[in-house]
């Protein structure tokens, strides 16, 4: 699979939900958390930066 936007730091690999494997997240207003739109799994936004 070809990686794109690597120089922007937007690799899809880091945004995969650990629960369902989807890559669709939304930022939760007023928090530092993001939530998977697919399964509802929540995790700190910083996790996506270090989760590889």
Tab-separated table of C-alpha atoms in Angstrom:
chain	number	residue	atom	x	y	z
A	1	UNK	CA	0.000	0.000	0.000
A	2	UNK	CA	1.406	3.351	-1.013
A	3	UNK	CA	1.794	5.958	1.702
A	4	UNK	CA	0.850	9.521	0.931
A	5	UNK	CA	1.256	12.838	2.743
A	6	UNK	CA	4.213	11.475	4.709
A	7	UNK	CA	5.931	14.845	4.590
A	8	UNK	CA	2.830	16.411	6.157
A	9	UNK	CA	2.814	13.946	9.030
A	10	UNK	CA	-0.604	12.645	8.025
A	11	UNK	CA	0.096	8.963	7.569
A	12	UNK	CA	-3.126	6.937	7.730
A	13	UNK	CA	-1.270	4.258	9.681
A	14	UNK	CA	-1.262	6.339	12.836
A	15	UNK	CA	-4.978	7.065	12.669
A	16	UNK	CA	-6.214	3.484	12.658
A	17	UNK	CA	-8.606	2.748	15.499
A	18	UNK	CA	-7.108	0.038	17.736
A	19	UNK	CA	-10.595	-1.422	18.239
A	20	UNK	CA	-12.001	-1.724	14.710
A	21	UNK	CA	-9.113	-0.713	12.427
A	22	UNK	CA	-11.067	2.121	10.820
A	23	UNK	CA	-9.424	5.481	10.172
A	24	UNK	CA	-12.378	7.784	10.802
A	25	UNK	CA	-11.995	9.958	13.881
A	26	UNK	CA	-13.655	13.090	15.150
A	27	UNK	CA	-12.294	15.515	17.714
A	28	UNK	CA	-14.403	15.738	20.849
A	29	UNK	CA	-15.096	19.421	21.587
A	30	UNK	CA	-13.658	20.703	24.850
A	31	UNK	CA	-11.395	17.682	25.310
A	32	UNK	CA	-8.080	16.380	24.038
A	33	UNK	CA	-9.754	13.139	22.977
A	34	UNK	CA	-10.703	11.821	19.578
A	35	UNK	CA	-13.467	9.319	18.946
A	36	UNK	CA	-13.779	6.691	16.232
A	37	UNK	CA	-16.906	7.471	14.223
A	38	UNK	CA	-17.233	3.802	13.291
A	39	UNK	CA	-17.181	2.074	16.694
A	40	UNK	CA	-17.121	4.926	19.220
A	41	UNK	CA	-13.714	4.049	20.712
A	42	UNK	CA	-12.201	7.086	22.421
A	43	UNK	CA	-8.525	7.799	22.916
A	44	UNK	CA	-6.349	10.808	23.708
A	45	UNK	CA	-5.439	12.805	20.609
A	46	UNK	CA	-1.732	12.417	21.396
A	47	UNK	CA	-2.096	8.642	21.087
A	48	UNK	CA	-2.582	8.975	17.338
A	49	UNK	CA	0.788	10.709	17.099
A	50	UNK	CA	2.657	7.919	18.852
A	51	UNK	CA	0.500	4.935	17.876
A	52	UNK	CA	2.273	3.159	15.032
